[in-house]
Amino acid sequence: MPATDGGRLSVQASADQSKSASDCAMQASQNKHPFYVAYDMPGMAVGVPGNAAGKLFTVQSQGTGPSATLTSGDCPSQLRVASSGRVTCLAPGDTGSMGTGHAAVPSGMSNPHGTPVPKEPAIKP
């Protein structure tokens, strides 16, 4: 059974495009139908695929060319629509580990799902 293509949207995608992709991914996940959806943002891309058994994964690529890094792993939480309109499997407010095989979102980098990552305070001597 081929996977449902939820789309690959840019960060500038319209609200209608984001809703369509989110609805597609949520429906496919609920029906345990394979799917994938991805979002391109400055310097990174984030994707959420699911399989026919209902298992969800998260994939993140940072950088471009030979220096690009790719991380993936099991979703740490249920699939949901974030305040950004994008689907995510990170728990609300979770800006740390993105599940097995993931590193934390670097300090100062925006969370790919719309929750800002606080900058670390400067260490004073």
GROMACS .gro file of C-alpha atoms in nm:
model
  125
    1MET     CA    1   0.000   0.000   0.000
    2PRO     CA    2   0.162   0.328  -0.106
    3ALA     CA    3   0.200   0.603   0.153
    4THR     CA    4  -0.024   0.907   0.141
    5ASP     CA    5   0.176   1.215   0.046
    6GLY     CA    6   0.071   1.488   0.290
    7GLY     CA    7   0.299   1.732   0.109
    8ARG     CA    8   0.624   1.915   0.157
    9LEU     CA    9   0.548   2.270   0.254
   10SER     CA   10   0.767   2.574   0.294
   11VAL     CA   11   0.755   2.786   0.606
   12GLN     CA   12   0.569   3.046   0.394
   13ALA     CA   13   0.285   2.802   0.309
   14SER     CA   14  -0.063   2.948   0.339
   15ALA     CA   15  -0.290   2.856   0.630
   16ASP     CA   16  -0.508   2.659   0.384
   17GLN     CA   17  -0.206   2.460   0.259
   18SER     CA   18  -0.094   2.387   0.617
   19LYS     CA   19  -0.445   2.281   0.719
   20SER     CA   20  -0.477   2.053   0.417
   21ALA     CA   21  -0.143   1.883   0.495
   22SER     CA   22  -0.228   1.854   0.866
   23ASP     CA   23  -0.575   1.712   0.794
   24CYS     CA   24  -0.422   1.461   0.552
   25ALA     CA   25  -0.160   1.343   0.803
   26MET     CA   26  -0.404   1.327   1.096
   27GLN     CA   27  -0.661   1.128   0.895
   28ALA     CA   28  -0.400   0.886   0.759
   29SER     CA   29  -0.257   0.835   1.108
   30GLN     CA   30  -0.600   0.772   1.261
   31ASN     CA   31  -0.677   0.519   0.986
   32LYS     CA   32  -0.333   0.355   1.027
   33HIS     CA   33  -0.254   0.428   0.664
   34PRO     CA   34   0.112   0.501   0.577
   35PHE     CA   35   0.177   0.873   0.523
   36TYR     CA   36   0.442   1.139   0.528
   37VAL     CA   37   0.446   1.515   0.553
   38ALA     CA   38   0.745   1.749   0.559
   39TYR     CA   39   0.817   2.115   0.621
   40ASP     CA   40   1.107   2.320   0.482
   41MET     CA   41   1.237   2.598   0.706
   42PRO     CA   42   1.548   2.815   0.690
   43GLY     CA   43   1.845   2.581   0.740
   44MET     CA   44   1.639   2.273   0.815
   45ALA     CA   45   1.360   2.039   0.710
   46VAL     CA   46   1.135   1.840   0.944
   47GLY     CA   47   0.919   1.544   0.851
   48VAL     CA   48   0.672   1.313   1.020
   49PRO     CA   49   0.602   0.978   0.855
   50GLY     CA   50   0.377   0.701   0.986
   51ASN     CA   51   0.338   0.337   0.889
   52ALA     CA   52   0.042   0.098   0.849
   53ALA     CA   53   0.089  -0.027   1.206
   54GLY     CA   54   0.025   0.327   1.336
   55LYS     CA   55   0.391   0.381   1.433
   56LEU     CA   56   0.506   0.741   1.400
   57PHE     CA   57   0.855   0.870   1.331
   58THR     CA   58   1.023   1.207   1.321
   59VAL     CA   59   1.298   1.307   1.077
   60GLN     CA   60   1.505   1.625   1.076
   61SER     CA   61   1.768   1.748   0.834
   62GLN     CA   62   1.991   2.046   0.915
   63GLY     CA   63   2.222   2.218   0.670
   64THR     CA   64   2.278   2.144   0.304
   65GLY     CA   65   2.514   1.944   0.087
   66PRO     CA   66   2.779   1.713   0.231
   67SER     CA   67   2.772   1.889   0.569
   68ALA     CA   68   2.397   1.825   0.620
   69THR     CA   69   2.302   1.616   0.922
   70LEU     CA   70   2.004   1.385   0.928
   71THR     CA   71   1.847   1.258   1.248
   72SER     CA   72   1.546   1.035   1.292
   73GLY     CA   73   1.370   0.832   1.555
   74ASP     CA   74   1.046   0.722   1.708
   75CYS     CA   75   0.794   0.992   1.792
   76PRO     CA   76   0.799   1.068   2.165
   77SER     CA   77   0.431   1.170   2.174
   78GLN     CA   78   0.105   1.142   1.980
   79LEU     CA   79   0.054   1.317   1.650
   80ARG     CA   80  -0.105   1.661   1.692
   81VAL     CA   81  -0.134   1.992   1.512
   82ALA     CA   82   0.098   2.252   1.667
   83SER     CA   83   0.011   2.620   1.704
   84SER     CA   84   0.214   2.676   1.385
   85GLY     CA   85  -0.043   2.469   1.191
   86ARG     CA   86   0.215   2.198   1.123
   87VAL     CA   87   0.180   1.840   1.245
   88THR     CA   88   0.425   1.729   1.510
   89CYS     CA   89   0.476   1.441   1.746
   90LEU     CA   90   0.654   1.650   2.008
   91ALA     CA   91   0.459   1.712   2.326
   92PRO     CA   92   0.343   2.074   2.371
   93GLY     CA   93   0.634   2.283   2.500
   94ASP     CA   94   0.887   2.002   2.440
   95THR     CA   95   1.192   2.171   2.293
   96GLY     CA   96   1.444   1.920   2.418
   97SER     CA   97   1.501   1.569   2.292
   98MET     CA   98   1.307   1.485   1.977
   99GLY     CA   99   1.301   1.115   2.062
  100THR     CA  100   1.551   0.837   2.022
  101GLY     CA  101   1.835   0.941   1.793
  102HIS     CA  102   1.772   1.314   1.820
  103ALA     CA  103   1.971   1.591   1.971
  104ALA     CA  104   1.812   1.884   2.149
  105VAL     CA  105   1.721   2.189   1.946
  106PRO     CA  106   2.033   2.408   1.962
  107SER     CA  107   2.016   2.713   2.188
  108GLY     CA  108   1.869   3.012   2.009
  109MET     CA  109   1.738   2.808   1.714
  110SER     CA  110   1.366   2.827   1.660
  111ASN     CA  111   1.171   2.512   1.730
  112PRO     CA  112   1.050   2.372   1.397
  113HIS     CA  113   0.698   2.336   1.539
  114GLY     CA  114   0.640   2.696   1.644
  115THR     CA  115   0.739   2.698   2.012
  116PRO     CA  116   1.032   2.938   2.064
  117VAL     CA  117   1.344   2.795   2.220
  118PRO     CA  118   1.470   3.025   2.497
  119LYS     CA  119   1.824   3.146   2.464
  120GLU     CA  120   2.061   3.040   2.739
  121PRO     CA  121   2.147   3.324   2.975
  122ALA     CA  122   2.495   3.467   2.943
  123ILE     CA  123   2.733   3.342   3.207
  124LYS     CA  124   2.868   3.631   3.410
  125PRO     CA  125   3.219   3.610   3.555
   0.00000   0.00000   0.00000
